Amino acid sequence: MSEQILIIDFGSQYTQLIARRVRELNVYCEIHPYNNLPHSVENLKGVILSGSPCSVRESDAPNIALDAYRGHVPVLGICYGAQLLVHQNGGEVVPSTIREYGRARLQKIDQHPELLKEMTIGNQVWMSHGDTISTLPEHFINIASTEDVANAAFKIDEEDTYGIQFHPEVTHTDDGKVLLRNFVVHICGCAQDWTPDIFVESTVANLKETIGNDKVVLGLSGGVDSSVAAMLIHQAIGKNLYCIFVDNGLLRKNEFEEVLHSYKDMGLNVKGVDAKNEFYKALEGLSDPEEKRKAIGKTFIEIFDIEAHQIKDVKWLAQGTIYPDVIESVSVKGPSATIKSHHNVGGLPEKMNLKVVEPLNTLFKDEVRKVGHTLEIPGDILNRHPFPGPGLGIRIIGDVTAQKVRILQDVDHIFIKGLKDRGLYDEVWQALAVLLPIQSVGVMGDERTYENVVALRAVTSVDGMTADWSKLPYEFLADISNKIINNVKEVNRIVYDISSKPPATIEWE
Ligand code: XMP
C-alpha cells in the first residue's frame, strides 16, 4: 500500500484542489468527509484539514477530535482547519473586521520551521475567510503574517502541527506548491513514488488477486475512462474480460466502426452491438432533455443486460468510475443538486446483480490519461474531447430522428476534422455542434432556401465544471461555416455560441 496523506474535508470548494496538488507531487492522498472518516488508514504519513464555508464559532460547526492524528503524524490545517486547531485549544477566532478575501502579501516569514522554507517575503497568498485568528493559544507560535492578517501561519511548539489562514492549493498563492511540498515531502517524509507506472503495477496485481479466474463484463463507450479501465483489467485477466460496445445510433460519424477497430487492435475481447433502431424507437416523440436522457439510459441498460447474460457465469461488472464521482457521492454536503442527470447508467449494477469493480475510482481525469499513456492506449482515444453518454441525442434540440442524427453527424464531422486539420483540436477542451429546431430563410444561387440552423460550440475548461467559450480564429469559423453549408444541404445557417459556463452549460440540453 502506498504512503498516503489523509485530507479531511470540512466542505471547502477547494478541497479537491488540495488533493490534486498533493498528487502532483507523486504522493497518494484521499479525501474523506469529516463526518465519515475511515477508522484506520494504512501507511498514513500526514493529515491536511481543509477549509470550510462554516465558522468555528457556530455551535453546530463541523468539528472532530484530532487526538488520533496530532502527535502521531504531521497535521496541516488550512483556513478553517487552522481556525479549528486554534478554537479547540483555547485561542480566539473572531469575525474579521476587514474583508480577508483575495490577494495579500506575506510580510513576515519565519523560515525556521520546515513549512515555510524557501517561501519569499512579498509573495502573494490567497485569502478567503470571514473569520480570523485573533489570539493564538499557548504553545502556538506565529510564523507568518500579512499586513492585515497577523496570524497568517502558526506552528504548535514541539509538535509537527501547523496552521495557515491562506490557501496554498490555489494558483494565486505564488509559493503554494513550495509550501505543500515542504509539508508533504519534508515534514511528512513522503517518498514521492506514486507514479502512473506504480499505479498500473499495483492495480494489476490487486485486480488479479480480487478477480482470480472469474469473468468480468465492461461497457466500452469510446471514451477515456472506460478504455483505460478496460486495458488495466485486460492486463490482469486477459480474455476473461468481455467488453461490450453498443452503437446507440447517437455516436459521431463513423465512430462506432473506427473505435471498435482500435479496441480490437489493442487486443481487447470486444463485441460490437448495433442497437441503433432500439434507441431511435425509445426516443420516438420525446423532446424533453431529461426524458431523452432517461430513455437512452434505460435502453442502454436493457441492451447491455441482454448481452451480458450471454456470457456464461459472468461474476463482475467493471465500470470506469473516476475519483470526482466518488467524492461527489460522499461529499460533506451530500451529492450536489442534479442540474442534468449525468449518471445515465447509474442503475446498471443494481439491475444486474453482479459484483462491481472500479479500478479508476481513486484517480482524477488527468491521472487517468497518464495511466492510459503508460498502458500505450492510442492518442486518438486518450486525447479525445469528452462526449456525453447520451451523445448526439442531447445535441438535437427537440425530438430525435435517424435523419436528424445523420445531418448532425455530417456537420460535427466537418467541424471536428477542421479543428484537427488546423491543430486547434487539442487547444479546446470540448467542441460540438447542436442542431436547432429552427428553420431559417437563405438564398443559394437563385433559389430561396428554408433550412436548419446549427450552433457550433467550443470551450476551454479544466474539468468541465466551469468553461469559457474558445476564441477560435474568425477565418477558421468562416471557413467551417462555408464548408458545412456547402456540404450539408439541410443546413443553411451557422451560429457560434459565445456563452460561458456558468451561467450557460456546455451542452445545450
Ligand atoms: P454541462 O452541459 O453540464 O456538461 O456543462 C459538462 C460536461 O458533462 C458532459 N455531459 C454529460 N455526460 N451524460 C454524460 O455522460 C450526460 O447526460 C451529460 N450531459 C453533459 C458534457 O458533454 C460536458 O463534458
Short mmCIF file of C-alpha atoms and ligand atoms in Angstrom, two decimals:
data_model
loop_
_atom_site.label_atom_id
_atom_site.label_comp_id
_atom_site.label_asym_id
_atom_site.label_seq_id
_atom_site.Cartn_x
_atom_site.Cartn_y
_atom_site.Cartn_z
CA MET A 1 0.00 0.00 0.00
CA SER A 2 1.44 3.38 -0.96
CA GLU A 3 2.15 6.03 1.62
CA GLN A 4 -0.75 8.34 1.94
CA ILE A 5 -1.93 11.73 3.10
CA LEU A 6 -5.42 11.96 4.52
CA ILE A 7 -7.35 15.10 3.59
CA ILE A 8 -10.20 15.76 5.97
CA ASP A 9 -12.93 17.67 4.19
CA PHE A 10 -14.96 20.27 6.04
CA GLY A 11 -16.80 21.30 2.89
CA SER A 12 -14.49 23.81 1.21
CA GLN A 13 -14.87 24.42 -2.50
CA TYR A 14 -11.08 23.96 -2.75
CA THR A 15 -10.73 20.51 -1.15
CA GLN A 16 -10.36 18.67 -4.47
CA LEU A 17 -7.65 21.13 -5.44
CA ILE A 18 -5.63 20.24 -2.33
CA ALA A 19 -5.78 16.61 -3.39
CA ARG A 20 -4.69 17.45 -6.93
CA ARG A 21 -1.70 19.42 -5.70
CA VAL A 22 -0.60 16.58 -3.42
CA ARG A 23 -0.98 14.07 -6.25
CA GLU A 24 1.09 16.33 -8.50
CA LEU A 25 3.91 15.69 -6.05
CA ASN A 26 3.51 11.96 -6.81
CA VAL A 27 2.13 11.36 -3.37
CA TYR A 28 -1.09 9.42 -2.94
CA CYS A 29 -3.86 11.08 -0.94
CA GLU A 30 -7.52 10.56 -0.24
CA ILE A 31 -10.28 12.98 0.71
CA HIS A 32 -12.72 11.89 3.40
CA PRO A 33 -15.56 13.98 4.84
CA TYR A 34 -15.07 14.92 8.50
CA ASN A 35 -18.31 13.16 9.43
CA ASN A 36 -17.37 9.86 7.83
CA LEU A 37 -13.70 9.22 8.46
CA PRO A 38 -12.06 5.83 7.96
CA HIS A 39 -11.28 4.01 11.21
CA SER A 40 -7.70 3.43 10.24
CA VAL A 41 -5.58 4.48 7.29
CA GLU A 42 -2.78 2.23 6.18
CA ASN A 43 0.60 3.85 5.83
CA LEU A 44 -0.68 7.27 6.90
CA LYS A 45 2.06 9.90 6.62
CA GLY A 46 0.18 13.10 7.37
CA VAL A 47 -3.17 14.86 7.62
CA ILE A 48 -4.47 18.01 5.97
CA LEU A 49 -7.56 19.74 7.36
CA SER A 50 -9.46 21.58 4.64
CA GLY A 51 -11.26 24.91 4.69
CA SER A 52 -14.99 25.25 5.10
CA PRO A 53 -17.80 27.70 4.41
CA CYS A 54 -18.71 27.39 8.13
CA SER A 55 -17.40 29.33 11.12
CA VAL A 56 -15.85 27.57 14.12
CA ARG A 57 -17.87 29.97 16.27
CA GLU A 58 -21.18 28.40 15.26
CA SER A 59 -22.41 25.80 17.73
CA ASP A 60 -23.10 23.22 15.03
CA ALA A 61 -19.87 23.87 13.10
CA PRO A 62 -18.03 20.78 11.81
CA ASN A 63 -15.71 19.51 14.50
CA ILE A 64 -13.69 16.38 15.15
CA ALA A 65 -11.29 15.18 17.81
CA LEU A 66 -7.78 15.36 16.41
CA ASP A 67 -6.07 13.24 19.09
CA ALA A 68 -5.87 10.28 16.75
CA TYR A 69 -3.57 12.31 14.48
CA ARG A 70 -1.85 15.09 16.43
CA GLY A 71 1.47 13.99 17.77
CA HIS A 72 1.36 10.79 15.70
CA VAL A 73 1.65 12.25 12.21
CA PRO A 74 2.17 15.80 10.94
CA VAL A 75 -1.01 17.86 10.61
CA LEU A 76 -1.63 20.94 8.45
CA GLY A 77 -4.77 22.99 8.96
CA ILE A 78 -5.75 25.21 6.06
CA CYS A 79 -8.02 28.19 6.77
CA TYR A 80 -10.98 26.65 8.67
CA GLY A 81 -8.68 23.75 9.57
CA ALA A 82 -6.24 26.22 11.16
CA GLN A 83 -9.03 28.07 12.95
CA LEU A 84 -10.35 24.78 14.31
CA LEU A 85 -6.96 23.98 15.82
CA VAL A 86 -6.94 27.39 17.50
CA HIS A 87 -10.55 27.12 18.67
CA GLN A 88 -10.03 23.65 20.15
CA ASN A 89 -7.02 24.79 22.16
CA GLY A 90 -8.26 27.91 23.86
CA GLY A 91 -7.26 30.54 21.30
CA GLU A 92 -9.64 33.05 19.82
CA VAL A 93 -11.29 33.18 16.42
CA VAL A 94 -13.35 36.28 15.73
CA PRO A 95 -15.20 37.73 12.73
CA SER A 96 -12.76 39.70 10.54
CA THR A 97 -13.29 43.41 10.70
CA ILE A 98 -11.85 43.88 7.24
CA ARG A 99 -12.51 41.79 4.20
CA GLU A 100 -9.95 38.99 4.20
CA TYR A 101 -10.69 37.83 0.73
CA GLY A 102 -8.40 37.81 -2.26
CA ARG A 103 -4.76 38.70 -2.67
CA ALA A 104 -2.45 39.52 0.21
CA ARG A 105 1.32 39.63 0.60
CA LEU A 106 3.40 37.83 3.19
CA GLN A 107 5.29 40.41 5.21
CA LYS A 108 6.88 38.25 7.80
CA ILE A 109 8.03 34.69 7.30
CA ASP A 110 9.84 32.64 9.87
CA GLN A 111 11.82 30.20 7.75
CA HIS A 112 12.98 28.24 10.70
CA PRO A 113 10.13 25.75 10.70
CA GLU A 114 10.35 23.50 7.68
CA LEU A 115 6.87 24.51 6.43
CA LEU A 116 7.84 27.94 5.13
CA LYS A 117 11.36 27.16 3.84
CA GLU A 118 12.12 28.86 0.52
CA MET A 119 8.97 30.96 0.61
CA THR A 120 9.64 34.56 -0.32
CA ILE A 121 8.68 37.70 1.58
CA GLY A 122 6.39 39.88 -0.50
CA ASN A 123 4.97 36.98 -2.46
CA GLN A 124 1.24 36.77 -2.92
CA VAL A 125 -1.07 34.48 -0.98
CA TRP A 126 -4.80 33.92 -1.46
CA MET A 127 -7.12 34.58 1.47
CA SER A 128 -10.74 33.56 1.67
CA HIS A 129 -12.27 33.73 5.11
CA GLY A 130 -14.86 35.62 7.13
CA ASP A 131 -13.26 34.79 10.48
CA THR A 132 -9.75 35.44 11.64
CA ILE A 133 -7.47 34.14 14.39
CA SER A 134 -7.09 36.99 16.89
CA THR A 135 -5.28 35.17 19.70
CA LEU A 136 -3.13 32.07 19.42
CA PRO A 137 -3.34 29.50 22.21
CA GLU A 138 -0.38 28.83 24.45
CA HIS A 139 2.37 26.83 22.72
CA PHE A 140 1.23 28.04 19.31
CA ILE A 141 3.99 30.03 17.61
CA ASN A 142 3.25 32.66 14.99
CA ILE A 143 5.40 32.02 11.90
CA ALA A 144 3.97 34.32 9.22
CA SER A 145 1.82 37.39 8.77
CA THR A 146 0.48 39.75 6.13
CA GLU A 147 -0.36 43.42 6.53
CA ASP A 148 -3.93 42.63 7.62
CA VAL A 149 -3.63 39.12 8.97
CA ALA A 150 -1.32 38.89 11.96
CA ASN A 151 -1.64 35.12 12.39
CA ALA A 152 -1.30 34.05 8.77
CA ALA A 153 0.55 30.87 9.83
CA PHE A 154 1.49 29.11 13.05
CA LYS A 155 3.24 26.03 14.36
CA ILE A 156 2.47 24.21 17.56
CA ASP A 157 5.58 24.08 19.70
CA GLU A 158 7.37 20.72 19.73
CA GLU A 159 4.74 19.18 17.51
CA ASP A 160 4.55 18.80 13.73
CA THR A 161 1.21 20.56 13.60
CA TYR A 162 0.77 23.69 11.53
CA GLY A 163 -1.98 26.08 10.55
CA ILE A 164 -2.22 28.59 7.72
CA GLN A 165 -5.01 31.04 7.02
CA PHE A 166 -4.30 31.31 3.29
CA HIS A 167 -4.88 28.74 0.56
CA PRO A 168 -1.70 27.12 -0.83
CA GLU A 169 -3.75 24.94 -3.22
CA VAL A 170 -4.94 27.78 -5.46
CA THR A 171 -2.63 29.10 -8.14
CA HIS A 172 -3.00 32.68 -6.84
CA THR A 173 -0.74 31.71 -3.94
CA ASP A 174 2.69 32.14 -5.53
CA ASP A 175 4.56 29.72 -3.29
CA GLY A 176 1.63 27.39 -2.64
CA LYS A 177 3.37 24.45 -4.26
CA VAL A 178 6.54 25.13 -2.30
CA LEU A 179 4.60 25.10 0.96
CA LEU A 180 2.74 21.89 0.11
CA ARG A 181 5.99 20.22 -0.95
CA ASN A 182 7.58 21.29 2.34
CA PHE A 183 4.72 19.74 4.24
CA VAL A 184 4.22 16.55 2.26
CA VAL A 185 7.82 15.75 1.36
CA HIS A 186 9.98 17.29 4.05
CA ILE A 187 7.72 17.22 7.09
CA CYS A 188 5.66 14.08 6.38
CA GLY A 189 8.61 12.41 4.64
CA CYS A 190 6.64 11.02 1.70
CA ALA A 191 8.85 9.33 -0.88
CA GLN A 192 7.06 10.74 -3.98
CA ASP A 193 6.92 7.30 -5.55
CA TRP A 194 3.27 7.24 -6.53
CA THR A 195 3.63 7.34 -10.33
CA PRO A 196 1.41 6.05 -13.16
CA ASP A 197 3.77 3.07 -13.61
CA ILE A 198 3.46 2.13 -9.95
CA PHE A 199 -0.29 2.62 -10.12
CA VAL A 200 -0.54 0.24 -13.07
CA GLU A 201 1.70 -2.33 -11.43
CA SER A 202 -0.12 -2.38 -8.10
CA THR A 203 -3.61 -2.13 -9.61
CA VAL A 204 -2.99 -5.01 -11.99
CA ALA A 205 -1.69 -7.13 -9.10
CA ASN A 206 -4.75 -6.23 -6.99
CA LEU A 207 -7.15 -6.97 -9.82
CA LYS A 208 -5.54 -10.37 -10.37
CA GLU A 209 -5.98 -11.21 -6.74
CA THR A 210 -9.55 -9.90 -6.41
CA ILE A 211 -10.93 -11.30 -9.63
CA GLY A 212 -8.95 -14.53 -9.90
CA ASN A 213 -10.41 -16.69 -12.66
CA ASP A 214 -13.82 -15.00 -12.71
CA LYS A 215 -15.29 -13.42 -15.78
CA VAL A 216 -15.83 -9.66 -15.96
CA VAL A 217 -18.08 -7.64 -18.26
CA LEU A 218 -17.46 -3.99 -19.12
CA GLY A 219 -19.30 -1.48 -21.30
CA LEU A 220 -16.93 0.47 -23.53
CA SER A 221 -18.00 3.90 -24.71
CA GLY A 222 -15.08 5.02 -26.84
CA GLY A 223 -14.15 7.49 -24.09
CA VAL A 224 -11.02 7.68 -22.00
CA ASP A 225 -12.29 6.27 -18.71
CA SER A 226 -13.87 3.05 -19.92
CA SER A 227 -10.96 2.43 -22.32
CA VAL A 228 -8.32 2.82 -19.59
CA ALA A 229 -10.36 0.69 -17.15
CA ALA A 230 -10.62 -2.00 -19.83
CA MET A 231 -6.88 -2.03 -20.55
CA LEU A 232 -6.00 -2.30 -16.87
CA ILE A 233 -8.35 -5.23 -16.33
CA HIS A 234 -7.21 -6.78 -19.59
CA GLN A 235 -3.63 -6.72 -18.33
CA ALA A 236 -4.77 -8.51 -15.20
CA ILE A 237 -7.12 -11.15 -16.58
CA GLY A 238 -6.80 -11.14 -20.39
CA LYS A 239 -9.60 -12.84 -22.28
CA ASN A 240 -11.76 -13.22 -19.17
CA LEU A 241 -12.64 -9.58 -19.66
CA TYR A 242 -15.63 -9.33 -22.00
CA CYS A 243 -16.17 -5.85 -23.39
CA ILE A 244 -19.39 -4.68 -24.97
CA PHE A 245 -19.52 -1.62 -27.18
CA VAL A 246 -23.06 -0.56 -28.05
CA ASP A 247 -23.88 1.53 -31.09
CA ASN A 248 -26.75 3.64 -29.78
CA GLY A 249 -27.11 5.45 -33.09
CA LEU A 250 -26.10 8.69 -31.37
CA LEU A 251 -22.34 8.44 -31.86
CA ARG A 252 -20.27 10.61 -34.15
CA LYS A 253 -19.90 9.84 -37.82
CA ASN A 254 -18.04 6.51 -38.38
CA GLU A 255 -17.15 6.45 -34.69
CA PHE A 256 -18.54 3.00 -33.99
CA GLU A 257 -16.53 1.28 -36.71
CA GLU A 258 -13.32 3.23 -36.06
CA VAL A 259 -13.32 2.83 -32.29
CA LEU A 260 -14.26 -0.84 -32.48
CA HIS A 261 -11.31 -1.32 -34.77
CA SER A 262 -8.96 0.45 -32.33
CA TYR A 263 -10.20 -1.69 -29.46
CA LYS A 264 -9.53 -4.86 -31.42
CA ASP A 265 -6.06 -3.57 -32.26
CA MET A 266 -5.45 -3.06 -28.56
CA GLY A 267 -6.11 -6.78 -28.07
CA LEU A 268 -9.41 -6.34 -26.22
CA ASN A 269 -12.04 -9.04 -26.31
CA VAL A 270 -14.82 -6.76 -27.54
CA LYS A 271 -18.23 -7.30 -29.05
CA GLY A 272 -19.86 -4.51 -31.04
CA VAL A 273 -23.65 -4.41 -30.78
CA ASP A 274 -25.71 -2.49 -33.32
CA ALA A 275 -28.72 -1.25 -31.37
CA LYS A 276 -29.40 1.95 -33.32
CA ASN A 277 -33.01 1.11 -34.02
CA GLU A 278 -33.86 0.22 -30.43
CA PHE A 279 -32.60 3.64 -29.33
CA TYR A 280 -34.41 5.55 -32.08
CA LYS A 281 -37.58 3.71 -31.16
CA ALA A 282 -37.19 4.54 -27.47
CA LEU A 283 -36.66 8.19 -28.36
CA GLU A 284 -39.65 8.48 -30.67
CA GLY A 285 -41.76 11.51 -29.84
CA LEU A 286 -39.61 12.59 -26.86
CA SER A 287 -38.33 16.13 -26.77
CA ASP A 288 -37.74 16.88 -23.09
CA PRO A 289 -33.97 16.61 -22.38
CA GLU A 290 -34.32 14.65 -19.15
CA GLU A 291 -36.85 12.27 -20.69
CA LYS A 292 -34.45 11.69 -23.58
CA ARG A 293 -31.59 11.03 -21.18
CA LYS A 294 -33.70 8.57 -19.22
CA ALA A 295 -34.88 6.76 -22.34
CA ILE A 296 -31.31 6.44 -23.61
CA GLY A 297 -30.02 5.26 -20.21
CA LYS A 298 -32.83 2.73 -19.83
CA THR A 299 -32.37 1.33 -23.33
CA PHE A 300 -28.64 1.03 -22.74
CA ILE A 301 -29.21 -0.95 -19.55
CA GLU A 302 -31.66 -3.27 -21.31
CA ILE A 303 -29.35 -3.98 -24.22
CA PHE A 304 -26.28 -4.35 -22.03
CA ASP A 305 -28.13 -6.70 -19.71
CA ILE A 306 -29.17 -8.97 -22.57
CA GLU A 307 -25.64 -9.02 -23.97
CA ALA A 308 -24.00 -9.58 -20.58
CA HIS A 309 -26.25 -12.54 -19.87
CA GLN A 310 -24.94 -14.25 -22.92
CA ILE A 311 -21.59 -14.51 -21.20
CA LYS A 312 -21.78 -17.69 -19.19
CA ASP A 313 -21.02 -17.37 -15.46
CA VAL A 314 -20.03 -13.72 -15.54
CA LYS A 315 -19.45 -12.53 -11.96
CA TRP A 316 -18.23 -8.94 -12.17
CA LEU A 317 -19.32 -5.68 -13.73
CA ALA A 318 -16.41 -3.30 -14.36
CA GLN A 319 -17.02 0.45 -14.52
CA GLY A 320 -14.82 3.40 -15.40
CA THR A 321 -15.95 5.49 -12.40
CA ILE A 322 -13.34 8.14 -11.54
CA TYR A 323 -12.48 9.87 -8.28
CA PRO A 324 -14.52 13.09 -8.66
CA ASP A 325 -17.70 10.94 -8.97
CA VAL A 326 -16.76 9.13 -5.77
CA ILE A 327 -16.00 12.32 -3.87
CA GLU A 328 -19.21 13.87 -5.11
CA SER A 329 -21.31 10.97 -3.87
CA VAL A 330 -19.85 11.05 -0.34
CA SER A 331 -19.24 14.79 -0.01
CA VAL A 332 -19.89 16.72 3.20
CA LYS A 333 -22.82 18.42 1.54
CA GLY A 334 -24.17 15.22 0.02
CA PRO A 335 -24.44 14.74 -3.71
CA SER A 336 -24.79 18.15 -5.33
CA ALA A 337 -28.11 19.15 -6.83
CA THR A 338 -28.70 17.47 -10.15
CA ILE A 339 -28.67 20.07 -12.86
CA LYS A 340 -28.54 17.39 -15.52
CA SER A 341 -28.79 13.70 -14.75
CA HIS A 342 -25.28 12.88 -15.92
CA HIS A 343 -25.01 9.44 -14.42
CA ASN A 344 -27.08 7.90 -17.10
CA VAL A 345 -26.15 4.27 -16.47
CA GLY A 346 -26.39 4.61 -12.71
CA GLY A 347 -28.86 1.74 -12.36
CA LEU A 348 -26.70 -0.87 -14.02
CA PRO A 349 -25.09 -2.64 -11.01
CA GLU A 350 -28.40 -2.95 -9.12
CA LYS A 351 -30.16 -4.36 -12.13
CA MET A 352 -27.51 -6.90 -12.96
CA ASN A 353 -26.74 -8.33 -9.56
CA LEU A 354 -23.02 -8.52 -10.22
CA LYS A 355 -20.07 -7.57 -8.06
CA VAL A 356 -18.65 -4.21 -9.12
CA VAL A 357 -15.00 -3.46 -9.88
CA GLU A 358 -13.91 0.14 -10.47
CA PRO A 359 -10.13 0.30 -10.96
CA LEU A 360 -10.06 4.07 -11.60
CA ASN A 361 -12.10 5.19 -8.64
CA THR A 362 -9.12 6.85 -6.96
CA LEU A 363 -7.94 8.83 -10.00
CA PHE A 364 -8.61 12.30 -11.36
CA LYS A 365 -9.20 12.68 -15.10
CA ASP A 366 -5.70 13.87 -15.93
CA GLU A 367 -4.28 10.95 -13.96
CA VAL A 368 -6.47 8.54 -15.93
CA ARG A 369 -4.90 9.96 -19.10
CA LYS A 370 -1.39 9.47 -17.71
CA VAL A 371 -2.20 5.88 -16.80
CA GLY A 372 -3.63 5.40 -20.29
CA HIS A 373 -0.38 6.68 -21.70
CA THR A 374 1.58 4.17 -19.64
CA LEU A 375 -0.74 1.46 -20.98
CA GLU A 376 0.04 2.65 -24.52
CA ILE A 377 -3.55 3.39 -25.42
CA PRO A 378 -3.61 5.22 -28.77
CA GLY A 379 -3.65 9.03 -28.63
CA ASP A 380 -6.88 9.31 -30.63
CA ILE A 381 -8.71 7.61 -27.76
CA LEU A 382 -6.76 9.23 -24.89
CA ASN A 383 -6.94 12.78 -26.14
CA ARG A 384 -10.45 12.85 -27.44
CA HIS A 385 -12.82 15.50 -26.19
CA PRO A 386 -15.37 14.47 -23.57
CA PHE A 387 -18.51 13.13 -25.19
CA PRO A 388 -21.73 12.72 -23.22
CA GLY A 389 -23.25 9.27 -22.70
CA PRO A 390 -26.50 10.29 -24.48
CA GLY A 391 -24.31 11.51 -27.34
CA LEU A 392 -25.96 13.44 -30.17
CA GLY A 393 -29.31 12.70 -28.55
CA ILE A 394 -28.91 15.80 -26.38
CA ARG A 395 -27.43 17.87 -29.20
CA ILE A 396 -30.54 17.61 -31.31
CA ILE A 397 -32.89 20.02 -29.64
CA GLY A 398 -36.38 18.53 -29.59
CA ASP A 399 -37.20 15.08 -30.86
CA VAL A 400 -34.55 12.82 -32.30
CA THR A 401 -34.82 11.02 -35.63
CA ALA A 402 -32.34 8.99 -37.64
CA GLN A 403 -32.35 11.69 -40.31
CA LYS A 404 -31.54 14.49 -37.85
CA VAL A 405 -28.74 12.35 -36.45
CA ARG A 406 -27.29 11.95 -39.93
CA ILE A 407 -27.40 15.73 -40.54
CA LEU A 408 -25.73 16.48 -37.23
CA GLN A 409 -23.09 13.78 -37.76
CA ASP A 410 -22.15 15.37 -41.08
CA VAL A 411 -21.90 18.84 -39.54
CA ASP A 412 -19.97 17.64 -36.49
CA HIS A 413 -17.55 15.72 -38.69
CA ILE A 414 -16.65 18.82 -40.71
CA PHE A 415 -16.20 20.91 -37.54
CA ILE A 416 -14.06 18.37 -35.67
CA LYS A 417 -11.98 17.47 -38.71
CA GLY A 418 -11.43 21.19 -39.31
CA LEU A 419 -10.19 21.66 -35.75
CA LYS A 420 -7.82 18.72 -36.12
CA ASP A 421 -6.50 19.84 -39.51
CA ARG A 422 -5.78 23.31 -38.14
CA GLY A 423 -4.08 21.98 -34.98
CA LEU A 424 -6.83 23.52 -32.84
CA TYR A 425 -8.38 20.31 -31.52
CA ASP A 426 -6.07 19.95 -28.52
CA GLU A 427 -6.41 23.63 -27.64
CA VAL A 428 -10.11 23.38 -26.97
CA TRP A 429 -11.46 21.22 -24.18
CA GLN A 430 -14.62 20.21 -25.97
CA ALA A 431 -16.18 21.11 -29.28
CA LEU A 432 -19.63 20.26 -30.52
CA ALA A 433 -22.43 21.10 -32.89
CA VAL A 434 -26.08 21.48 -31.95
CA LEU A 435 -28.97 21.03 -34.37
CA LEU A 436 -31.58 23.63 -33.56
CA PRO A 437 -35.30 23.16 -34.14
CA ILE A 438 -35.38 26.31 -36.20
CA GLN A 439 -35.58 26.81 -39.94
CA SER A 440 -34.29 29.98 -41.44
CA VAL A 441 -34.52 31.58 -44.83
CA GLY A 442 -31.48 31.57 -47.05
CA VAL A 443 -30.56 32.04 -50.66
CA MET A 444 -28.46 29.67 -52.72
CA GLY A 445 -27.85 30.63 -56.31
CA ASP A 446 -31.22 31.97 -57.43
CA GLU A 447 -33.16 29.83 -55.07
CA ARG A 448 -34.69 30.64 -51.74
CA THR A 449 -33.96 28.02 -49.11
CA TYR A 450 -35.70 27.30 -45.86
CA GLU A 451 -33.38 25.04 -43.91
CA ASN A 452 -31.94 24.21 -40.48
CA VAL A 453 -29.79 26.32 -38.19
CA VAL A 454 -26.79 24.76 -36.47
CA ALA A 455 -24.90 26.17 -33.49
CA LEU A 456 -21.21 25.44 -33.07
CA ARG A 457 -19.69 25.49 -29.61
CA ALA A 458 -16.09 25.15 -28.48
CA VAL A 459 -14.97 25.70 -24.92
CA THR A 460 -11.82 25.86 -22.84
CA SER A 461 -12.01 24.31 -19.41
CA VAL A 462 -10.06 22.30 -16.87
CA ASP A 463 -12.68 19.90 -15.64
CA GLY A 464 -15.95 20.89 -17.29
CA MET A 465 -17.28 22.43 -14.08
CA THR A 466 -16.66 25.91 -15.42
CA ALA A 467 -15.85 26.79 -19.01
CA ASP A 468 -15.21 29.72 -21.29
CA TRP A 469 -16.02 29.90 -24.99
CA SER A 470 -13.00 29.39 -27.22
CA LYS A 471 -11.81 32.39 -29.18
CA LEU A 472 -11.41 30.42 -32.41
CA PRO A 473 -9.97 32.49 -35.26
CA TYR A 474 -12.66 34.25 -37.32
CA GLU A 475 -11.33 33.00 -40.62
CA PHE A 476 -11.38 29.44 -39.31
CA LEU A 477 -15.02 29.85 -38.29
CA ALA A 478 -15.82 31.40 -41.66
CA ASP A 479 -14.16 28.52 -43.47
CA ILE A 480 -16.01 25.89 -41.40
CA SER A 481 -19.31 27.70 -41.88
CA ASN A 482 -18.81 27.67 -45.65
CA LYS A 483 -17.82 24.04 -45.69
CA ILE A 484 -20.84 22.99 -43.67
CA ILE A 485 -23.35 24.96 -45.73
CA ASN A 486 -21.83 23.78 -48.99
CA ASN A 487 -21.72 20.13 -47.98
CA VAL A 488 -24.72 19.56 -45.78
CA LYS A 489 -27.68 20.61 -47.86
CA GLU A 490 -30.16 20.56 -44.96
CA VAL A 491 -28.27 23.39 -43.22
CA ASN A 492 -28.21 27.00 -44.38
CA ARG A 493 -27.14 28.97 -41.30
CA ILE A 494 -24.40 28.58 -38.68
CA VAL A 495 -24.12 30.46 -35.40
CA TYR A 496 -21.29 30.34 -32.86
CA ASP A 497 -22.09 30.07 -29.16
CA ILE A 498 -20.29 32.74 -27.10
CA SER A 499 -21.65 32.00 -23.65
CA SER A 500 -19.54 30.84 -20.75
CA LYS A 501 -20.37 28.33 -18.03
CA PRO A 502 -21.84 29.45 -15.69
CA PRO A 503 -24.41 30.76 -16.40
CA ALA A 504 -24.78 28.63 -19.55
CA THR A 505 -23.81 24.95 -19.58
CA ILE A 506 -21.56 23.28 -22.13
CA GLU A 507 -24.27 21.21 -23.75
CA TRP A 508 -27.47 22.94 -24.80
CA GLU A 509 -29.72 20.38 -23.15
P1 XMP B 1 -22.69 20.60 -18.99
O1 XMP B 1 -23.57 20.62 -20.19
O2 XMP B 1 -23.42 20.22 -17.73
O3 XMP B 1 -21.63 19.44 -19.25
O4 XMP B 1 -21.92 21.87 -18.82
C1 XMP B 1 -20.45 19.20 -18.54
C2 XMP B 1 -19.79 18.01 -19.15
O5 XMP B 1 -20.61 16.85 -18.98
C3 XMP B 1 -20.98 16.31 -20.23
N1 XMP B 1 -22.37 15.88 -20.15
C4 XMP B 1 -22.76 14.61 -19.99
N2 XMP B 1 -22.04 13.49 -19.88
N3 XMP B 1 -24.04 12.24 -19.70
C5 XMP B 1 -22.69 12.29 -19.74
O6 XMP B 1 -22.06 11.24 -19.68
C6 XMP B 1 -24.84 13.34 -19.79
O7 XMP B 1 -26.05 13.25 -19.74
C7 XMP B 1 -24.15 14.59 -19.94
N4 XMP B 1 -24.58 15.87 -20.06
C8 XMP B 1 -23.45 16.64 -20.20
C9 XMP B 1 -20.78 17.42 -21.23
O8 XMP B 1 -20.56 16.91 -22.54
C10 XMP B 1 -19.58 18.13 -20.66
O9 XMP B 1 -18.38 17.48 -20.99
#
